[in-house]
Structure formats: C-alpha cells, structure tokens
mmCIF file of C-alpha atoms in Angstrom:
data_model
loop_
_atom_site.group_PDB
_atom_site.id
_atom_site.type_symbol
_atom_site.label_atom_id
_atom_site.label_comp_id
_atom_site.label_asym_id
_atom_site.label_seq_id
_atom_site.Cartn_x
_atom_site.Cartn_y
_atom_site.Cartn_z
ATOM 1 C CA MET A 1005 0.134 -0.114 0.283
ATOM 2 C CA ASN A 1006 1.906 3.566 -0.244
ATOM 3 C CA GLU A 1007 1.695 5.593 2.121
ATOM 4 C CA VAL A 1008 2.137 8.537 0.012
ATOM 5 C CA ALA A 1009 -1.403 9.531 -2.019
ATOM 6 C CA GLU A 1010 -1.134 9.972 -5.804
ATOM 7 C CA PRO A 1011 -2.161 13.532 -6.480
ATOM 8 C CA VAL A 1012 -5.203 13.896 -7.925
ATOM 9 C CA ALA A 1013 -3.951 16.796 -10.869
ATOM 10 C CA THR A 1014 -1.000 18.467 -11.781
ATOM 11 C CA GLY A 1015 -0.436 21.870 -13.815
ATOM 12 C CA VAL A 1016 -1.670 24.649 -14.804
ATOM 13 C CA ILE A 1017 -5.606 25.672 -14.254
ATOM 14 C CA THR A 1018 -6.798 26.749 -17.793
ATOM 15 C CA GLY A 1019 -9.169 28.506 -18.295
ATOM 16 C CA GLY A 1020 -12.483 29.249 -15.606
ATOM 17 C CA TRP A 1021 -13.570 32.561 -16.375
ATOM 18 C CA SER A 1022 -17.035 31.975 -16.106
ATOM 19 C CA TYR A 1023 -15.742 32.121 -12.633
ATOM 20 C CA ILE A 1024 -14.247 34.857 -13.272
ATOM 21 C CA TRP A 1025 -16.839 37.058 -14.227
ATOM 22 C CA ALA A 1026 -19.659 35.441 -11.966
ATOM 23 C CA ALA A 1027 -17.176 36.482 -8.475
ATOM 24 C CA TYR A 1028 -17.671 40.507 -10.535
ATOM 25 C CA GLY A 1029 -20.694 39.952 -11.693
ATOM 26 C CA VAL A 1030 -22.457 39.946 -8.337
ATOM 27 C CA THR A 1031 -20.549 41.413 -6.186
ATOM 28 C CA TRP A 1032 -20.860 44.886 -8.334
ATOM 29 C CA ALA A 1033 -24.265 43.856 -8.491
ATOM 30 C CA ALA A 1034 -24.704 43.650 -4.484
ATOM 31 C CA LEU A 1035 -22.648 46.788 -4.129
ATOM 32 C CA LEU A 1036 -24.608 49.176 -6.435
ATOM 33 C CA LEU A 1037 -28.651 47.433 -5.527
ATOM 34 C CA PHE A 1038 -27.762 48.003 -1.686
ATOM 35 C CA LEU A 1039 -26.033 51.713 -2.758
ATOM 36 C CA GLY A 1040 -29.737 52.696 -4.662
ATOM 37 C CA ARG A 1041 -31.447 51.096 -1.969
ATOM 38 C CA ALA A 1042 -29.405 53.211 0.753
ATOM 39 C CA LEU A 1043 -29.450 55.985 -1.369
ATOM 40 C CA LEU A 1044 -32.882 55.522 -1.357
ATOM 41 C CA LEU A 1045 -33.002 55.745 1.779
ATOM 42 C CA SER A 1046 -30.552 58.425 3.196
ATOM 43 C CA ARG A 1047 -33.072 60.440 1.002
ATOM 44 C CA ALA A 1048 -36.935 59.600 2.610
ATOM 45 C CA PRO A 1049 -38.055 62.906 3.456
ATOM 46 C CA ASP A 1050 -36.941 63.835 7.780
ATOM 47 C CA PRO A 1051 -40.758 63.736 9.364
ATOM 48 C CA GLU A 1052 -40.592 67.944 11.480
ATOM 49 C CA PRO A 1053 -41.241 67.743 14.958
ATOM 50 C CA GLU A 1054 -44.700 67.978 15.495
ATOM 51 C CA MET B 1029 -47.551 65.490 8.305
ATOM 52 C CA ALA B 1030 -45.179 68.742 7.121
ATOM 53 C CA THR B 1031 -42.169 67.178 5.807
ATOM 54 C CA THR B 1032 -38.084 68.477 4.986
ATOM 55 C CA GLN B 1033 -36.207 67.012 2.520
ATOM 56 C CA SER B 1034 -33.326 65.866 3.038
ATOM 57 C CA GLY B 1035 -30.372 65.626 0.350
ATOM 58 C CA GLY B 1036 -26.922 67.982 -1.734
ATOM 59 C CA LEU B 1037 -23.864 66.225 -1.023
ATOM 60 C CA ARG B 1038 -21.902 65.238 2.245
ATOM 61 C CA TRP B 1039 -18.823 63.515 3.120
ATOM 62 C CA GLU B 1040 -19.859 60.016 2.146
ATOM 63 C CA HIS B 1041 -20.752 61.136 -1.337
ATOM 64 C CA GLY B 1042 -16.832 61.836 -1.781
ATOM 65 C CA LEU B 1043 -15.692 58.478 0.402
ATOM 66 C CA LEU B 1044 -18.138 56.040 -2.059
ATOM 67 C CA ALA B 1045 -17.575 58.397 -5.458
ATOM 68 C CA LEU B 1046 -13.112 57.774 -4.060
ATOM 69 C CA GLY B 1047 -14.496 53.812 -3.366
ATOM 70 C CA LEU B 1048 -16.321 52.859 -6.695
ATOM 71 C CA ALA B 1049 -13.962 54.666 -8.646
ATOM 72 C CA LEU B 1050 -10.954 52.788 -7.355
ATOM 73 C CA LEU B 1051 -12.661 49.322 -6.990
ATOM 74 C CA ALA B 1052 -12.719 49.835 -10.681
ATOM 75 C CA VAL B 1053 -9.472 50.551 -11.325
ATOM 76 C CA GLY B 1054 -8.548 48.384 -9.394
ATOM 77 C CA HIS B 1055 -10.445 45.819 -10.606
ATOM 78 C CA VAL B 1056 -9.536 47.074 -14.896
ATOM 79 C CA GLN B 1057 -5.763 45.657 -14.118
ATOM 80 C CA GLY B 1058 -6.921 42.758 -12.416
ATOM 81 C CA LEU B 1059 -8.651 41.553 -15.008
ATOM 82 C CA PHE B 1060 -7.060 42.960 -17.310
ATOM 83 C CA PHE B 1061 -3.543 44.181 -17.432
ATOM 84 C CA ALA B 1062 -2.286 42.150 -14.015
ATOM 85 C CA PRO B 1063 -0.313 38.722 -15.099
ATOM 86 C CA ALA B 1064 -2.228 34.893 -14.824
ATOM 87 C CA GLU B 1065 -0.965 33.447 -11.707
ATOM 88 C CA ALA B 1066 0.672 30.254 -12.171
ATOM 89 C CA MET B 1067 -0.347 27.718 -10.669
ATOM 90 C CA MET B 1068 -4.161 28.826 -10.505
ATOM 91 C CA GLY B 1069 -3.431 30.651 -13.617
ATOM 92 C CA ASP B 1070 -6.760 33.111 -15.438
ATOM 93 C CA VAL B 1071 -8.553 31.986 -12.363
ATOM 94 C CA GLY B 1072 -6.048 33.171 -9.593
ATOM 95 C CA ARG B 1073 -7.644 36.983 -10.526
ATOM 96 C CA ILE B 1074 -11.220 36.355 -8.491
ATOM 97 C CA LEU B 1075 -8.153 36.922 -5.566
ATOM 98 C CA TYR B 1076 -8.400 41.128 -6.522
ATOM 99 C CA VAL B 1077 -12.316 40.499 -5.874
ATOM 100 C CA HIS B 1078 -11.894 38.393 -2.744
ATOM 101 C CA VAL B 1079 -9.163 39.481 -0.667
ATOM 102 C CA PRO B 1080 -9.666 43.378 -0.684
ATOM 103 C CA THR B 1081 -13.766 42.606 0.578
ATOM 104 C CA ALA B 1082 -11.564 39.745 3.505
ATOM 105 C CA TRP B 1083 -9.661 42.710 4.510
ATOM 106 C CA ALA B 1084 -12.354 45.749 4.690
ATOM 107 C CA ASP B 1085 -14.797 43.423 5.959
ATOM 108 C CA MET B 1086 -12.829 42.287 8.832
ATOM 109 C CA LEU B 1087 -12.642 46.708 9.327
ATOM 110 C CA VAL B 1088 -16.033 46.691 8.589
ATOM 111 C CA TYR B 1089 -16.947 44.552 11.645
ATOM 112 C CA THR B 1090 -14.098 45.634 13.804
ATOM 113 C CA ALA B 1091 -15.770 48.956 13.586
ATOM 114 C CA CYS B 1092 -19.035 47.598 14.552
ATOM 115 C CA PHE B 1093 -17.503 46.557 17.633
ATOM 116 C CA GLY B 1094 -16.068 50.409 18.103
ATOM 117 C CA PHE B 1095 -19.121 51.294 17.769
ATOM 118 C CA ALA B 1096 -20.661 49.338 19.716
ATOM 119 C CA VAL B 1097 -18.473 49.826 22.420
ATOM 120 C CA ALA B 1098 -19.448 53.221 21.613
ATOM 121 C CA ALA B 1099 -23.645 52.613 22.860
ATOM 122 C CA LEU B 1100 -23.327 50.625 25.726
ATOM 123 C CA TRP B 1101 -20.354 53.286 27.196
ATOM 124 C CA THR B 1102 -22.484 57.009 25.930
ATOM 125 C CA GLY B 1103 -25.985 55.724 25.596
ATOM 126 C CA LYS B 1104 -26.482 57.668 22.025
ATOM 127 C CA ALA B 1105 -28.761 57.410 18.866
ATOM 128 C CA THR B 1106 -25.871 58.299 16.896
ATOM 129 C CA TYR B 1107 -23.630 55.465 18.006
ATOM 130 C CA ASP B 1108 -26.208 52.933 17.484
ATOM 131 C CA ALA B 1109 -27.178 53.555 14.361
ATOM 132 C CA ALA B 1110 -23.698 52.983 13.112
ATOM 133 C CA VAL B 1111 -23.717 50.048 14.806
ATOM 134 C CA GLU B 1112 -26.771 48.910 12.782
ATOM 135 C CA ALA B 1113 -25.081 50.566 9.829
ATOM 136 C CA SER B 1114 -21.704 48.983 10.194
ATOM 137 C CA ALA B 1115 -23.744 45.392 10.629
ATOM 138 C CA GLU B 1116 -25.314 45.254 7.546
ATOM 139 C CA VAL B 1117 -22.275 46.155 5.553
ATOM 140 C CA GLY B 1118 -20.655 43.715 6.964
ATOM 141 C CA VAL B 1119 -23.012 40.391 5.935
ATOM 142 C CA LEU B 1120 -23.331 42.163 3.033
ATOM 143 C CA TYR B 1121 -19.487 42.120 2.620
ATOM 144 C CA ASN B 1122 -19.130 38.507 4.232
ATOM 145 C CA ALA B 1123 -21.626 36.913 2.482
ATOM 146 C CA LEU B 1124 -19.940 38.152 -0.909
ATOM 147 C CA LEU B 1125 -16.679 37.240 0.641
ATOM 148 C CA LEU B 1126 -18.535 33.205 1.089
ATOM 149 C CA PHE B 1127 -19.639 34.009 -2.374
ATOM 150 C CA GLN B 1128 -16.812 34.913 -4.255
ATOM 151 C CA GLY B 1129 -14.552 31.998 -1.960
ATOM 152 C CA SER B 1130 -16.817 29.170 -3.756
ATOM 153 C CA VAL B 1131 -16.099 29.916 -6.767
ATOM 154 C CA TRP B 1132 -12.572 29.995 -7.032
ATOM 155 C CA ALA B 1133 -12.628 27.154 -4.933
ATOM 156 C CA ARG B 1134 -14.637 24.952 -7.401
ATOM 157 C CA PRO B 1135 -11.879 25.143 -10.317
ATOM 158 C CA THR B 1136 -9.074 24.728 -7.978
ATOM 159 C CA TRP B 1137 -10.228 23.123 -5.744
ATOM 160 C CA GLY B 1138 -13.299 21.132 -7.170
ATOM 161 C CA VAL B 1139 -15.773 21.931 -4.783
ATOM 162 C CA PHE B 1140 -18.228 25.678 -3.828
ATOM 163 C CA TRP B 1141 -18.071 24.450 0.146
ATOM 164 C CA THR B 1142 -16.273 22.738 2.429
ATOM 165 C CA TRP B 1143 -16.513 22.476 6.101
ATOM 166 C CA ASP B 1144 -12.414 23.844 6.819
ATOM 167 C CA PRO B 1145 -11.566 26.505 9.521
ATOM 168 C CA ARG B 1146 -11.705 29.367 7.886
ATOM 169 C CA LEU B 1147 -14.714 28.479 5.753
ATOM 170 C CA THR B 1148 -17.109 27.537 8.940
ATOM 171 C CA THR B 1149 -15.642 30.240 10.275
ATOM 172 C CA SER B 1150 -16.522 32.770 8.481
ATOM 173 C CA ALA B 1151 -19.928 31.459 7.384
ATOM 174 C CA VAL B 1152 -20.160 31.546 11.043
ATOM 175 C CA VAL B 1153 -19.523 35.257 11.919
ATOM 176 C CA LEU B 1154 -21.711 36.064 9.177
ATOM 177 C CA VAL B 1155 -24.940 34.179 11.212
ATOM 178 C CA LEU B 1156 -23.479 36.346 14.159
ATOM 179 C CA PHE B 1157 -23.972 39.035 12.258
ATOM 180 C CA LEU B 1158 -26.988 38.100 10.621
ATOM 181 C CA GLY B 1159 -28.426 37.847 14.282
ATOM 182 C CA VAL B 1160 -27.673 40.954 15.367
ATOM 183 C CA LEU B 1161 -29.958 42.788 12.695
ATOM 184 C CA VAL B 1162 -32.957 40.387 13.613
ATOM 185 C CA LEU B 1163 -32.630 40.962 16.833
ATOM 186 C CA ARG B 1164 -32.680 45.166 16.132
ATOM 187 C CA ARG B 1165 -35.854 44.144 14.152
ATOM 188 C CA VAL B 1166 -37.483 42.500 17.011
ATOM 189 C CA ILE B 1167 -36.627 44.454 20.072
ATOM 190 C CA PRO B 1168 -39.446 47.124 19.815
ATOM 191 C CA GLU B 1169 -38.108 49.244 22.586
ATOM 192 C CA PRO B 1170 -35.172 51.851 22.062
ATOM 193 C CA GLU B 1171 -33.486 51.982 24.871
ATOM 194 C CA ARG B 1172 -33.248 47.785 25.420
ATOM 195 C CA ARG B 1173 -32.570 47.372 22.065
ATOM 196 C CA LEU B 1174 -29.301 49.835 21.834
ATOM 197 C CA ASN B 1175 -28.245 47.724 25.222
ATOM 198 C CA LEU B 1176 -28.625 43.691 23.737
ATOM 199 C CA SER B 1177 -27.957 44.215 20.232
ATOM 200 C CA ALA B 1178 -24.624 45.745 21.261
ATOM 201 C CA ILE B 1179 -23.631 43.088 23.330
ATOM 202 C CA ALA B 1180 -24.580 41.111 21.038
ATOM 203 C CA ALA B 1181 -22.576 42.763 18.239
ATOM 204 C CA VAL B 1182 -19.373 42.623 21.039
ATOM 205 C CA LEU B 1183 -19.792 38.998 21.982
ATOM 206 C CA ALA B 1184 -20.238 38.358 17.426
ATOM 207 C CA TYR B 1185 -17.411 39.639 16.793
ATOM 208 C CA VAL B 1186 -14.882 37.210 19.254
ATOM 209 C CA GLY B 1187 -15.429 35.239 15.788
ATOM 210 C CA VAL B 1188 -13.155 37.459 13.622
ATOM 211 C CA PRO B 1189 -10.533 37.382 15.562
ATOM 212 C CA ILE B 1190 -10.641 33.760 15.488
ATOM 213 C CA VAL B 1191 -11.652 33.863 11.092
ATOM 214 C CA TYR B 1192 -8.562 35.692 10.957
ATOM 215 C CA PHE B 1193 -6.285 32.694 12.628
ATOM 216 C CA SER B 1194 -7.922 29.905 11.633
ATOM 217 C CA VAL B 1195 -5.698 29.383 8.503
ATOM 218 C CA LYS B 1196 -2.724 29.267 11.729
ATOM 219 C CA TRP B 1197 -4.091 27.308 14.007
ATOM 220 C CA TRP B 1198 -5.533 24.329 11.997
ATOM 221 C CA ARG B 1199 -5.181 22.751 9.430
ATOM 222 C CA THR B 1200 -7.085 24.059 6.699
ATOM 223 C CA LEU B 1201 -6.978 24.325 2.212
ATOM 224 C CA HIS B 1202 -7.332 27.844 3.018
ATOM 225 C CA GLN B 1203 -3.835 29.292 1.389
ATOM 226 C CA PRO B 1204 -2.602 31.647 4.827
ATOM 227 C CA PHE B 1205 -2.266 35.410 5.316
ATOM 228 C CA SER B 1206 -2.707 37.742 1.313
ATOM 229 C CA SER B 1207 -0.102 40.540 2.488
ATOM 230 C CA PRO B 1208 1.728 42.799 -0.087
ATOM 231 C CA GLN B 1209 4.422 40.687 1.436
ATOM 232 C CA THR B 1210 3.928 37.006 0.244
ATOM 233 C CA VAL B 1211 1.777 38.024 -3.235
ATOM 234 C CA ASP B 1212 3.985 38.927 -6.068
ATOM 235 C CA GLY B 1213 5.024 42.469 -7.192
ATOM 236 C CA SER B 1214 2.891 42.356 -10.042
ATOM 237 C CA PHE B 1215 -0.120 41.783 -8.435
ATOM 238 C CA ILE B 1216 0.422 44.264 -6.061
ATOM 239 C CA THR B 1217 -0.681 47.794 -7.268
ATOM 240 C CA PRO B 1218 -4.581 46.005 -8.542
ATOM 241 C CA LEU B 1219 -4.283 44.477 -5.421
ATOM 242 C CA ARG B 1220 -3.922 47.423 -2.740
ATOM 243 C CA LEU B 1221 -6.378 50.394 -5.145
ATOM 244 C CA ALA B 1222 -9.604 47.173 -5.389
ATOM 245 C CA ALA B 1223 -8.500 47.131 -0.843
ATOM 246 C CA PHE B 1224 -8.688 50.796 -0.459
ATOM 247 C CA GLY B 1225 -11.646 50.632 -2.671
ATOM 248 C CA MET B 1226 -14.163 48.452 -0.489
ATOM 249 C CA ILE B 1227 -12.848 50.044 2.264
ATOM 250 C CA PHE B 1228 -13.660 53.908 1.358
ATOM 251 C CA LEU B 1229 -16.923 51.901 -0.226
ATOM 252 C CA GLY B 1230 -17.701 49.845 3.003
ATOM 253 C CA ALA B 1231 -17.431 53.636 5.152
ATOM 254 C CA GLY B 1232 -19.549 55.651 2.325
ATOM 255 C CA LEU B 1233 -21.834 53.286 2.176
ATOM 256 C CA ILE B 1234 -21.745 52.766 7.127
ATOM 257 C CA GLY B 1235 -22.657 56.610 6.603
ATOM 258 C CA LEU B 1236 -25.473 56.587 4.086
ATOM 259 C CA ARG B 1237 -27.159 54.126 6.109
ATOM 260 C CA TRP B 1238 -25.966 55.904 8.941
ATOM 261 C CA ARG B 1239 -27.185 58.913 8.660
ATOM 262 C CA ALA B 1240 -30.475 57.425 7.279
ATOM 263 C CA LEU B 1241 -31.331 55.460 10.556
ATOM 264 C CA ARG B 1242 -30.233 58.611 12.846
ATOM 265 C CA ARG B 1243 -32.744 60.263 12.765
ATOM 266 C CA GLY B 1244 -35.408 58.018 13.554
ATOM 267 C CA LEU B 1245 -33.103 56.319 16.485
ATOM 268 C CA GLU B 1246 -32.527 60.138 18.262
ATOM 269 C CA ARG B 1247 -36.704 60.618 17.575
ATOM 270 C CA ASP B 1248 -37.150 56.711 20.010
ATOM 271 C CA LEU B 1249 -34.525 57.565 22.102
ATOM 272 C CA ALA B 1250 -35.375 61.177 23.097
ATOM 273 C CA THR B 1251 -39.323 59.498 23.770
ATOM 274 C CA PRO B 1252 -37.938 55.857 25.545
ATOM 275 C CA ASP B 1253 -41.445 54.874 26.895
ATOM 276 C CA LEU B 1254 -43.169 55.146 23.742
ATOM 277 C CA PRO B 1255 -42.185 52.016 21.158
ATOM 278 C CA ALA B 1256 -41.993 52.410 17.818
ATOM 279 C CA ALA B 1257 -44.780 50.565 16.675
ATOM 280 C CA ALA B 1258 -47.291 51.801 19.616
ATOM 281 C CA PRO B 1259 -48.520 55.158 17.881
ATOM 282 C CA ALA B 1260 -50.048 52.115 14.610
ATOM 283 C CA LEU B 1261 -51.812 50.167 16.959
ATOM 284 C CA ARG B 1262 -53.475 53.162 18.608
ATOM 285 C CA LEU B 1263 -57.367 53.415 18.594
ATOM 286 C CA PRO B 1264 -58.422 55.660 15.995
ATOM 287 C CA GLY B 1265 -59.401 59.599 17.151
ATOM 288 C CA GLU B 1266 -57.082 58.305 20.279
ATOM 289 C CA ALA B 1267 -54.919 61.983 20.326
ATOM 290 C CA GLY B 1268 -53.087 60.342 23.741
ATOM 291 C CA GLY B 1269 -52.749 58.298 26.320
ATOM 292 C CA SER B 1270 -50.206 56.450 27.292
ATOM 293 C CA ALA B 1271 -47.907 53.774 24.697
ATOM 294 C CA ALA B 1272 -49.169 50.572 27.466
ATOM 295 C CA GLY B 1273 -52.569 52.279 26.805
ATOM 296 C CA GLY B 1274 -51.903 52.352 23.388
ATOM 297 C CA ALA B 1275 -50.692 48.723 22.618
ATOM 298 C CA LEU B 1276 -53.218 47.195 23.989
#
C-alpha cells in the first residue's frame, strides 16, 4: 500500500473565465443594489418635529 | 405631516465616489493587465475581488465593535445607528466573501464548499452578525434594543480574530494570510487599489445608512416609553394616552 497519496491533478488550471465573471458580476451587482437602496433611504423626507 | 427633504453632497458621497473609482480601476487592472497566476492561471484573478473584500470586511466588523462599545458606554442614538449601519455593510461584505470564495474553490479545490476552518468560521460570523440585525428588528423598546444589540455585536466580534487566525491555528485547505509580502509584486497594485476601494466604499455605505437610521433612532430614544410601533396600534381618534394604553 502506498503511504503517500497520489495527487489527483497536476499542472496549471486553464480557462475558468465563467467563474471569474460570476465572482465580479455578483459582487458589483450586490454593491450597486445596496448602494442604490441606501441612497433612496437616505433621501427619504425628514418628518418635522410637531 | 410636514416634511423636509434631506439632500446635498455630504462626506459619505465623496467616500462612495472615491471607493467606486478605486475599485473599478483595481478590478480592470486585475482582470485585463495583471499576469495570470502561476498555478491557478486566470482563475487566480478572483484574488482582486476576494482578498480586498476580506480585508474590508474585517475592518467594517472592527468598526461595528467600536460603535457597539461606544453605544454601551454613552447610550447615544448616533452610535446605535452606527452599529446597525456597520453590521449591515459587514453582512453584505461577508456574504459576498463567501460567494466569491465558493466560486474560486470550485475550479481550484474541486468543490464549491468544504467545512474548512476558514470557511466555517467565516460562515459562523455571518450568522452571528445577521443575528444582531434580526435582534434589532424584534426589540421595539429603543434603550433595550440599543443595549442588547450592542452586547450581541461585541460577542459576535469575538469570531472575527478567530477567522483571521484560523489559517494559522488549524490545518486548512485555505492559503495563509495574503498581504503585499506574500504575493508577487505584479499583483500588488491592483490588489491595493481594490482594497482601498472596498474600504472607502464600505465607509461611504456605513455613512449613508448611519445618516438615514440616526434620525429615527434619535426620535425613538427621545421618547423611551413609547415603542416605535405603538402609535400605529392606537384606536382611531385616540390622540394621547400612555404607551401601554396605545399598545393595548
């Protein structure tokens, strides 16, 4: 029995741009959505003290 | 009811613009101009979105911890609002961090998720700070909400240094700390630009949310015996009365 496990893969990972676009796309979309919501809420009218 | 419109440019708008600009430049450099990573190839470009999110998230949670201590110490609505604002931004960054990590893990580790110490502790911290936000929604009394949510935020923050040191304390799939000393020189500029972008953007988002939340919380704390939901529960035509009467 081998005492050292065989590597499951070797070499450089190629491609993978779909993962890259997913990471960047979701990040920018979430940041811009949160920013838009925060801007809308920050511009809500202030009630005047009665 | 008479209203006034709050508007105009404020310091947080400047931080937001600066943050977005730095983040965009850092990401464009990282995606199109930086060299591919030696072993991970192009997938390594996720570095420029993932690592800055992690650094900024730790800073946002640290700010939340500071605001929570200040809220407990002073009892002021301004710190109470800052706790909620920073917890919201921290949760956003933390959720993004876990998503980016999962997307990076699939082509490099072969799985979207594994119960690795760094991943698990990050997920636990996300749940803890989500708990702080939920707690704030379910407690109507302003003073009790301030105290309990600040205590919860301080307790949740205990997880943040555990996340940071998890790659040192336990055997983990996740790579060790990333810093300008541990990455190749050609990666540093886009990494640094994106990191400052996420930090300034986070500060601006906290500022925006803080300003919106502070108004309501100051009003609530000025009338501590009147829970925020009480006026809506009064009988039609009932002008005054105690908070308890309104709630009944």
